[in-house]
Amino acid sequence: HTRCLSDWSSDVCSSDLESARTVTRAQVAAWFALRLSGVVAHAPKRQTIVVTDLRGHWAATSAQALLDAAWMTARPNHTFEPDGPLTRADLAVIVAAALPDVMAGREAQLARWRTATPALPDVRPEHRAFAAIRLAVAAGIMASEGDQFAPGRLVSGADLVAVVARLERAAR
C-alpha cells in the first residue's frame, strides 16, 4: 500500500521514500503534512514566520503549515533550507513539538512521557535536543539503537516513514 505525496513535483511515493539513504527538511515537512494532515489542520497557528527560500518550492505549503504550527522552525537567517539534511536530534525536536497536538485530549499521558527518564547514554543533558529526544523515546515514537540514540546520524527515509507511522498510531 504505497502512498504518494500529491505536492511533490515527481512521483515520489512511500516506497521510494523508504529506500532513501537520507531525507531533506522538505521531504520531512511534506511527509508529516500528508500523513498527519488532520492533526496539522487542527493545530493552532503558533507563530508567523516568513522564510526567504520557499517561494516556488514544491514543499512550500507543507513546510509553511509545519512552521505555522511550530513543529518545525526557520533557521536564524530566516531560511527553511528545504534541501538541507536532518539529524535524528532534529527529528526528535519535530516529534516533541508535534506530540501535544497529536495527543490532544490525552494530556495526562503526555505528562507521563515528559517525566520519564529513558536511558540515553550518548545524549548528555546539556545536548540542545535532550528534552525532545527523551520525550520522543519515552513516547515510543523514536527508539535507541542498542544503547545509543545517535543524535547526529542523518535520518533515512525508512526512519522518517517509521516515525510518522508511530505518530499516526498515537493520534488515533
mmCIF file of C-alpha atoms in Angstrom:
data_model
loop_
_atom_site.group_PDB
_atom_site.id
_atom_site.type_symbol
_atom_site.label_atom_id
_atom_site.label_comp_id
_atom_site.label_asym_id
_atom_site.label_seq_id
_atom_site.Cartn_x
_atom_site.Cartn_y
_atom_site.Cartn_z
ATOM 1 C CA HIS A 1 0.000 0.000 0.000
ATOM 2 C CA THR A 2 2.047 2.846 -1.379
ATOM 3 C CA ARG A 3 1.137 6.425 -0.534
ATOM 4 C CA CYS A 4 2.258 9.269 -2.790
ATOM 5 C CA LEU A 5 2.784 12.902 -1.943
ATOM 6 C CA SER A 6 0.494 14.995 -4.093
ATOM 7 C CA ASP A 7 2.558 18.167 -3.919
ATOM 8 C CA TRP A 8 5.822 16.587 -4.991
ATOM 9 C CA SER A 9 6.894 17.527 -8.477
ATOM 10 C CA SER A 10 7.813 13.948 -9.290
ATOM 11 C CA ASP A 11 6.036 10.725 -8.433
ATOM 12 C CA VAL A 12 7.758 10.095 -5.150
ATOM 13 C CA CYS A 13 5.866 7.642 -3.005
ATOM 14 C CA SER A 14 6.364 5.956 0.339
ATOM 15 C CA SER A 15 8.163 3.027 -1.262
ATOM 16 C CA ASP A 16 10.691 5.435 -2.801
ATOM 17 C CA LEU A 17 10.979 7.415 0.392
ATOM 18 C CA GLU A 18 11.632 4.310 2.491
ATOM 19 C CA SER A 19 14.660 3.440 0.366
ATOM 20 C CA ALA A 20 16.210 6.936 0.589
ATOM 21 C CA ARG A 21 19.521 6.941 2.459
ATOM 22 C CA THR A 22 18.832 10.431 3.775
ATOM 23 C CA VAL A 23 15.886 12.824 3.677
ATOM 24 C CA THR A 24 15.670 16.584 3.367
ATOM 25 C CA ARG A 25 13.789 19.081 5.505
ATOM 26 C CA ALA A 26 11.318 19.491 2.627
ATOM 27 C CA GLN A 27 10.648 15.764 2.470
ATOM 28 C CA VAL A 28 10.126 15.652 6.228
ATOM 29 C CA ALA A 29 7.681 18.578 6.121
ATOM 30 C CA ALA A 30 5.767 17.051 3.215
ATOM 31 C CA TRP A 31 5.549 13.583 4.791
ATOM 32 C CA PHE A 32 4.392 14.961 8.147
ATOM 33 C CA ALA A 33 1.831 17.219 6.454
ATOM 34 C CA LEU A 34 0.481 14.373 4.313
ATOM 35 C CA ARG A 35 0.306 11.612 6.886
ATOM 36 C CA LEU A 36 -0.782 13.801 9.809
ATOM 37 C CA SER A 37 -2.971 16.166 7.777
ATOM 38 C CA GLY A 38 -5.874 16.103 10.254
ATOM 39 C CA VAL A 39 -3.615 16.884 13.196
ATOM 40 C CA VAL A 40 -1.811 19.647 11.273
ATOM 41 C CA ALA A 41 -5.142 21.144 10.177
ATOM 42 C CA HIS A 42 -6.336 21.374 13.800
ATOM 43 C CA ALA A 43 -3.027 22.584 15.236
ATOM 44 C CA PRO A 44 -3.183 26.198 16.377
ATOM 45 C CA LYS A 45 -1.159 28.709 14.418
ATOM 46 C CA ARG A 46 1.528 29.381 16.996
ATOM 47 C CA GLN A 47 3.873 31.571 15.014
ATOM 48 C CA THR A 48 4.117 33.607 11.860
ATOM 49 C CA ILE A 49 7.414 33.003 10.158
ATOM 50 C CA VAL A 50 8.442 34.317 6.799
ATOM 51 C CA VAL A 51 11.246 32.366 5.201
ATOM 52 C CA THR A 52 13.141 33.534 2.172
ATOM 53 C CA ASP A 53 13.823 30.260 0.376
ATOM 54 C CA LEU A 54 10.462 28.504 -0.042
ATOM 55 C CA ARG A 55 8.839 30.608 -2.756
ATOM 56 C CA GLY A 56 8.014 28.272 -5.635
ATOM 57 C CA HIS A 57 9.398 25.223 -3.838
ATOM 58 C CA TRP A 58 7.351 22.035 -4.269
ATOM 59 C CA ALA A 59 7.056 21.598 -0.472
ATOM 60 C CA ALA A 60 6.325 25.239 0.379
ATOM 61 C CA THR A 61 2.733 24.616 1.513
ATOM 62 C CA SER A 62 3.699 21.687 3.734
ATOM 63 C CA ALA A 63 6.705 23.480 5.176
ATOM 64 C CA GLN A 64 4.649 26.598 5.942
ATOM 65 C CA ALA A 65 1.973 24.514 7.680
ATOM 66 C CA LEU A 66 4.596 22.950 9.955
ATOM 67 C CA LEU A 67 6.231 26.335 10.551
ATOM 68 C CA ASP A 68 2.835 27.849 11.474
ATOM 69 C CA ALA A 69 2.153 25.008 13.935
ATOM 70 C CA ALA A 70 5.700 25.452 15.336
ATOM 71 C CA TRP A 71 6.502 21.813 14.614
ATOM 72 C CA MET A 72 9.461 22.999 12.536
ATOM 73 C CA THR A 73 11.436 26.203 12.792
ATOM 74 C CA ALA A 74 13.253 28.513 10.437
ATOM 75 C CA ARG A 75 16.987 28.927 10.595
ATOM 76 C CA PRO A 76 18.354 32.073 12.297
ATOM 77 C CA ASN A 77 18.984 33.589 8.845
ATOM 78 C CA HIS A 78 15.229 33.335 8.003
ATOM 79 C CA THR A 79 15.615 30.366 5.682
ATOM 80 C CA PHE A 80 13.971 26.972 5.828
ATOM 81 C CA GLU A 81 16.772 25.167 3.966
ATOM 82 C CA PRO A 82 14.350 22.766 2.265
ATOM 83 C CA ASP A 83 17.145 20.744 0.711
ATOM 84 C CA GLY A 84 19.099 20.530 3.963
ATOM 85 C CA PRO A 85 19.574 17.218 5.760
ATOM 86 C CA LEU A 86 18.005 16.282 9.075
ATOM 87 C CA THR A 87 19.643 14.518 12.011
ATOM 88 C CA ARG A 88 17.917 12.213 14.475
ATOM 89 C CA ALA A 89 18.137 15.028 17.047
ATOM 90 C CA ASP A 90 16.391 17.375 14.598
ATOM 91 C CA LEU A 91 13.650 14.801 14.003
ATOM 92 C CA ALA A 92 13.186 14.345 17.759
ATOM 93 C CA VAL A 93 12.658 18.113 18.086
ATOM 94 C CA ILE A 94 9.908 17.952 15.435
ATOM 95 C CA VAL A 95 8.318 14.933 17.130
ATOM 96 C CA ALA A 96 8.377 16.683 20.521
ATOM 97 C CA ALA A 97 6.767 19.780 19.006
ATOM 98 C CA ALA A 98 4.059 17.693 17.294
ATOM 99 C CA LEU A 99 3.201 15.468 20.262
ATOM 100 C CA PRO A 100 0.991 17.989 22.128
ATOM 101 C CA ASP A 101 -1.218 18.249 19.018
ATOM 102 C CA VAL A 102 -1.072 14.508 18.319
ATOM 103 C CA MET A 103 -2.040 13.781 21.927
ATOM 104 C CA ALA A 104 -4.722 16.480 22.235
ATOM 105 C CA GLY A 105 -7.193 15.384 24.885
ATOM 106 C CA ARG A 106 -4.692 12.949 26.400
ATOM 107 C CA GLU A 107 -2.506 15.408 28.264
ATOM 108 C CA ALA A 108 -2.042 13.055 31.246
ATOM 109 C CA GLN A 109 -0.260 10.522 29.047
ATOM 110 C CA LEU A 110 1.862 13.267 27.511
ATOM 111 C CA ALA A 111 2.777 14.481 31.015
ATOM 112 C CA ARG A 112 3.891 10.938 31.984
ATOM 113 C CA TRP A 113 6.123 10.778 28.919
ATOM 114 C CA ARG A 114 7.597 14.199 29.729
ATOM 115 C CA THR A 115 8.684 12.989 33.182
ATOM 116 C CA ALA A 116 10.023 9.612 32.022
ATOM 117 C CA THR A 117 13.775 9.124 32.019
ATOM 118 C CA PRO A 118 14.769 6.615 29.343
ATOM 119 C CA ALA A 119 18.416 5.594 29.314
ATOM 120 C CA LEU A 120 20.234 7.666 26.704
ATOM 121 C CA PRO A 121 23.951 7.225 27.409
ATOM 122 C CA ASP A 122 25.048 9.037 24.250
ATOM 123 C CA VAL A 123 22.836 12.099 24.824
ATOM 124 C CA ARG A 124 24.065 14.344 27.619
ATOM 125 C CA PRO A 125 21.605 16.597 29.488
ATOM 126 C CA GLU A 126 23.335 19.635 28.013
ATOM 127 C CA HIS A 127 22.605 18.469 24.428
ATOM 128 C CA ARG A 128 20.423 21.041 22.635
ATOM 129 C CA ALA A 129 17.743 18.413 21.949
ATOM 130 C CA PHE A 130 17.997 16.415 25.196
ATOM 131 C CA ALA A 131 14.409 17.053 26.374
ATOM 132 C CA ALA A 132 12.976 16.425 22.894
ATOM 133 C CA ILE A 133 14.939 13.194 22.460
ATOM 134 C CA ARG A 134 13.891 11.998 25.908
ATOM 135 C CA LEU A 135 10.217 12.720 25.107
ATOM 136 C CA ALA A 136 10.340 11.091 21.648
ATOM 137 C CA VAL A 137 11.907 7.931 23.107
ATOM 138 C CA ALA A 138 9.621 7.801 26.177
ATOM 139 C CA ALA A 139 6.574 8.103 23.881
ATOM 140 C CA GLY A 140 7.837 5.203 21.760
ATOM 141 C CA ILE A 141 7.926 7.360 18.627
ATOM 142 C CA MET A 142 11.703 7.095 18.278
ATOM 143 C CA ALA A 143 13.995 4.401 19.622
ATOM 144 C CA SER A 144 17.569 3.955 20.648
ATOM 145 C CA GLU A 145 19.694 1.666 18.539
ATOM 146 C CA GLY A 146 21.055 -0.727 21.104
ATOM 147 C CA ASP A 147 22.093 1.619 23.878
ATOM 148 C CA GLN A 148 22.760 4.548 21.547
ATOM 149 C CA PHE A 149 20.323 7.165 20.242
ATOM 150 C CA ALA A 150 22.859 8.513 17.709
ATOM 151 C CA PRO A 151 21.557 12.107 17.714
ATOM 152 C CA GLY A 152 23.941 13.238 14.959
ATOM 153 C CA ARG A 153 23.105 10.460 12.499
ATOM 154 C CA LEU A 154 21.232 11.613 9.410
ATOM 155 C CA VAL A 155 17.613 10.480 9.139
ATOM 156 C CA SER A 156 16.902 7.921 6.419
ATOM 157 C CA GLY A 157 13.646 7.568 4.538
ATOM 158 C CA ALA A 158 12.882 4.367 6.453
ATOM 159 C CA ASP A 159 13.435 6.256 9.736
ATOM 160 C CA LEU A 160 11.043 9.002 8.660
ATOM 161 C CA VAL A 161 8.314 6.628 7.476
ATOM 162 C CA ALA A 162 8.529 4.605 10.723
ATOM 163 C CA VAL A 163 8.454 7.668 12.996
ATOM 164 C CA VAL A 164 5.468 9.212 11.240
ATOM 165 C CA ALA A 165 3.634 5.851 11.272
ATOM 166 C CA ARG A 166 4.102 5.742 15.056
ATOM 167 C CA LEU A 167 2.779 9.292 15.344
ATOM 168 C CA GLU A 168 -0.227 8.295 13.219
ATOM 169 C CA ARG A 169 -0.961 5.411 15.609
ATOM 170 C CA ALA A 170 -0.601 7.736 18.612
ATOM 171 C CA ALA A 171 -3.043 10.195 17.027
ATOM 172 C CA ARG A 172 -5.844 7.601 16.909
#
